[in-house]
């Protein structure tokens, strides 16, 4: 029996170092950059361990923002609207919504 290539739909995201997509690598670097700033602040007051822990936490948060998708949980109404979207897309849409400064209110019209 021969082997056959089965194509996958990766949506144009290449993998870097096996776990990082381009988007997750960028968000990890942003989170790590924030962590480095906090590390140097805590280093000046001789709390190196706290700075290293915060650096790891912010890098991990950056990675999570770039890769985790919101699942559909039936008990929570919020997940019904955003199920399957990644966290960075949700944050970006929320920021655009807040910048728009318009509030839309839908009313039910009765006949």
mmCIF file of C-alpha atoms in Angstrom:
data_model
loop_
_atom_site.group_PDB
_atom_site.id
_atom_site.type_symbol
_atom_site.label_atom_id
_atom_site.label_comp_id
_atom_site.label_asym_id
_atom_site.label_seq_id
_atom_site.Cartn_x
_atom_site.Cartn_y
_atom_site.Cartn_z
ATOM 1 C CA UNK A 1 0.000 0.000 0.000
ATOM 2 C CA UNK A 2 1.301 3.445 -0.881
ATOM 3 C CA UNK A 3 1.297 6.614 1.163
ATOM 4 C CA UNK A 4 -0.730 9.586 0.084
ATOM 5 C CA UNK A 5 -0.372 13.276 0.852
ATOM 6 C CA UNK A 6 -3.453 14.713 2.579
ATOM 7 C CA UNK A 7 -3.596 18.503 2.241
ATOM 8 C CA UNK A 8 -4.435 20.603 5.289
ATOM 9 C CA UNK A 9 -6.082 23.991 5.417
ATOM 10 C CA UNK A 10 -3.599 26.157 7.339
ATOM 11 C CA UNK A 11 -5.038 29.480 6.148
ATOM 12 C CA UNK A 12 -1.699 30.913 5.058
ATOM 13 C CA UNK A 13 -0.033 30.685 8.461
ATOM 14 C CA UNK A 14 3.414 29.155 8.351
ATOM 15 C CA UNK A 15 4.929 27.652 11.476
ATOM 16 C CA UNK A 16 8.136 28.929 13.047
ATOM 17 C CA UNK A 17 9.869 26.623 15.551
ATOM 18 C CA UNK A 18 6.888 24.249 15.288
ATOM 19 C CA UNK A 19 4.659 25.985 17.877
ATOM 20 C CA UNK A 20 4.770 29.602 16.713
ATOM 21 C CA UNK A 21 2.726 30.907 13.859
ATOM 22 C CA UNK A 22 3.714 34.341 12.587
ATOM 23 C CA UNK A 23 0.917 35.985 14.547
ATOM 24 C CA UNK A 24 1.700 34.141 17.779
ATOM 25 C CA UNK A 25 5.412 34.953 17.483
ATOM 26 C CA UNK A 26 4.637 38.656 17.123
ATOM 27 C CA UNK A 27 2.248 38.696 20.090
ATOM 28 C CA UNK A 28 4.747 36.703 22.179
ATOM 29 C CA UNK A 29 7.440 39.277 21.387
ATOM 30 C CA UNK A 30 5.101 42.117 22.359
ATOM 31 C CA UNK A 31 4.235 40.399 25.638
ATOM 32 C CA UNK A 32 7.924 39.647 26.220
ATOM 33 C CA UNK A 33 8.783 43.297 25.552
ATOM 34 C CA UNK A 34 6.349 44.407 28.231
ATOM 35 C CA UNK A 35 7.833 41.754 30.515
ATOM 36 C CA UNK A 36 11.382 43.003 29.867
ATOM 37 C CA UNK A 37 10.369 46.540 30.822
ATOM 38 C CA UNK A 38 8.884 45.216 34.062
ATOM 39 C CA UNK A 39 11.986 43.070 34.626
ATOM 40 C CA UNK A 40 14.277 46.106 34.489
ATOM 41 C CA UNK A 41 11.975 48.041 36.815
ATOM 42 C CA UNK A 42 12.061 45.225 39.380
ATOM 43 C CA UNK A 43 15.804 44.722 38.819
ATOM 44 C CA UNK A 44 16.476 48.285 39.968
ATOM 45 C CA UNK A 45 14.838 47.512 43.315
ATOM 46 C CA UNK A 46 16.690 44.151 43.655
ATOM 47 C CA UNK A 47 13.722 41.888 42.929
ATOM 48 C CA UNK A 48 15.162 39.905 40.011
ATOM 49 C CA UNK A 49 13.040 36.806 40.638
ATOM 50 C CA UNK A 50 9.794 38.786 40.472
ATOM 51 C CA UNK A 51 10.954 40.410 37.221
ATOM 52 C CA UNK A 52 11.781 37.061 35.621
ATOM 53 C CA UNK A 53 8.418 35.612 36.673
ATOM 54 C CA UNK A 54 6.562 38.621 35.232
ATOM 55 C CA UNK A 55 8.584 38.365 32.020
ATOM 56 C CA UNK A 56 7.487 34.735 31.625
ATOM 57 C CA UNK A 57 3.876 35.501 32.486
ATOM 58 C CA UNK A 58 3.609 38.338 29.961
ATOM 59 C CA UNK A 59 5.328 36.286 27.234
ATOM 60 C CA UNK A 60 2.884 33.439 27.928
ATOM 61 C CA UNK A 61 -0.063 35.860 27.813
ATOM 62 C CA UNK A 62 1.202 37.195 24.483
ATOM 63 C CA UNK A 63 1.427 33.659 23.117
ATOM 64 C CA UNK A 64 -2.085 32.878 24.347
ATOM 65 C CA UNK A 65 -3.517 36.024 22.748
ATOM 66 C CA UNK A 66 -1.999 35.035 19.399
ATOM 67 C CA UNK A 67 -3.049 31.388 19.381
ATOM 68 C CA UNK A 68 -6.068 30.645 21.598
ATOM 69 C CA UNK A 69 -9.503 30.622 20.017
ATOM 70 C CA UNK A 70 -12.647 31.142 22.073
ATOM 71 C CA UNK A 71 -14.747 27.945 22.300
ATOM 72 C CA UNK A 72 -18.539 27.851 22.158
ATOM 73 C CA UNK A 73 -19.834 27.326 25.694
ATOM 74 C CA UNK A 74 -23.606 26.999 25.833
ATOM 75 C CA UNK A 75 -23.949 28.463 29.340
ATOM 76 C CA UNK A 76 -22.255 31.757 28.453
ATOM 77 C CA UNK A 77 -24.005 34.061 25.965
ATOM 78 C CA UNK A 78 -20.801 35.931 25.069
ATOM 79 C CA UNK A 79 -19.211 32.853 23.512
ATOM 80 C CA UNK A 80 -22.151 32.372 21.157
ATOM 81 C CA UNK A 81 -21.160 35.499 19.230
ATOM 82 C CA UNK A 82 -17.387 35.028 19.234
ATOM 83 C CA UNK A 83 -16.988 31.241 19.076
ATOM 84 C CA UNK A 84 -14.032 30.248 16.918
ATOM 85 C CA UNK A 85 -12.452 33.709 16.830
ATOM 86 C CA UNK A 86 -8.978 34.257 18.231
ATOM 87 C CA UNK A 87 -8.517 36.595 21.179
ATOM 88 C CA UNK A 88 -6.525 39.179 19.224
ATOM 89 C CA UNK A 89 -9.317 39.503 16.661
ATOM 90 C CA UNK A 90 -11.837 40.094 19.447
ATOM 91 C CA UNK A 91 -9.627 42.720 21.102
ATOM 92 C CA UNK A 92 -9.073 44.471 17.758
ATOM 93 C CA UNK A 93 -12.816 44.540 16.993
ATOM 94 C CA UNK A 94 -13.553 45.907 20.473
ATOM 95 C CA UNK A 95 -10.956 48.663 20.037
ATOM 96 C CA UNK A 96 -12.416 49.628 16.660
ATOM 97 C CA UNK A 97 -15.898 49.658 18.199
ATOM 98 C CA UNK A 98 -14.771 51.938 21.041
ATOM 99 C CA UNK A 99 -13.011 54.288 18.601
ATOM 100 C CA UNK A 100 -16.198 54.604 16.536
ATOM 101 C CA UNK A 101 -18.044 56.186 19.511
ATOM 102 C CA UNK A 102 -21.427 55.182 18.101
ATOM 103 C CA UNK A 103 -23.934 53.122 19.991
ATOM 104 C CA UNK A 104 -26.445 51.161 18.001
ATOM 105 C CA UNK A 105 -29.643 50.154 19.686
ATOM 106 C CA UNK A 106 -31.926 47.644 18.082
ATOM 107 C CA UNK A 107 -35.562 47.720 18.976
ATOM 108 C CA UNK A 108 -38.172 45.187 18.130
ATOM 109 C CA UNK A 109 -40.856 46.722 15.953
ATOM 110 C CA UNK A 110 -44.369 45.537 16.527
ATOM 111 C CA UNK A 111 -46.812 45.254 13.675
#
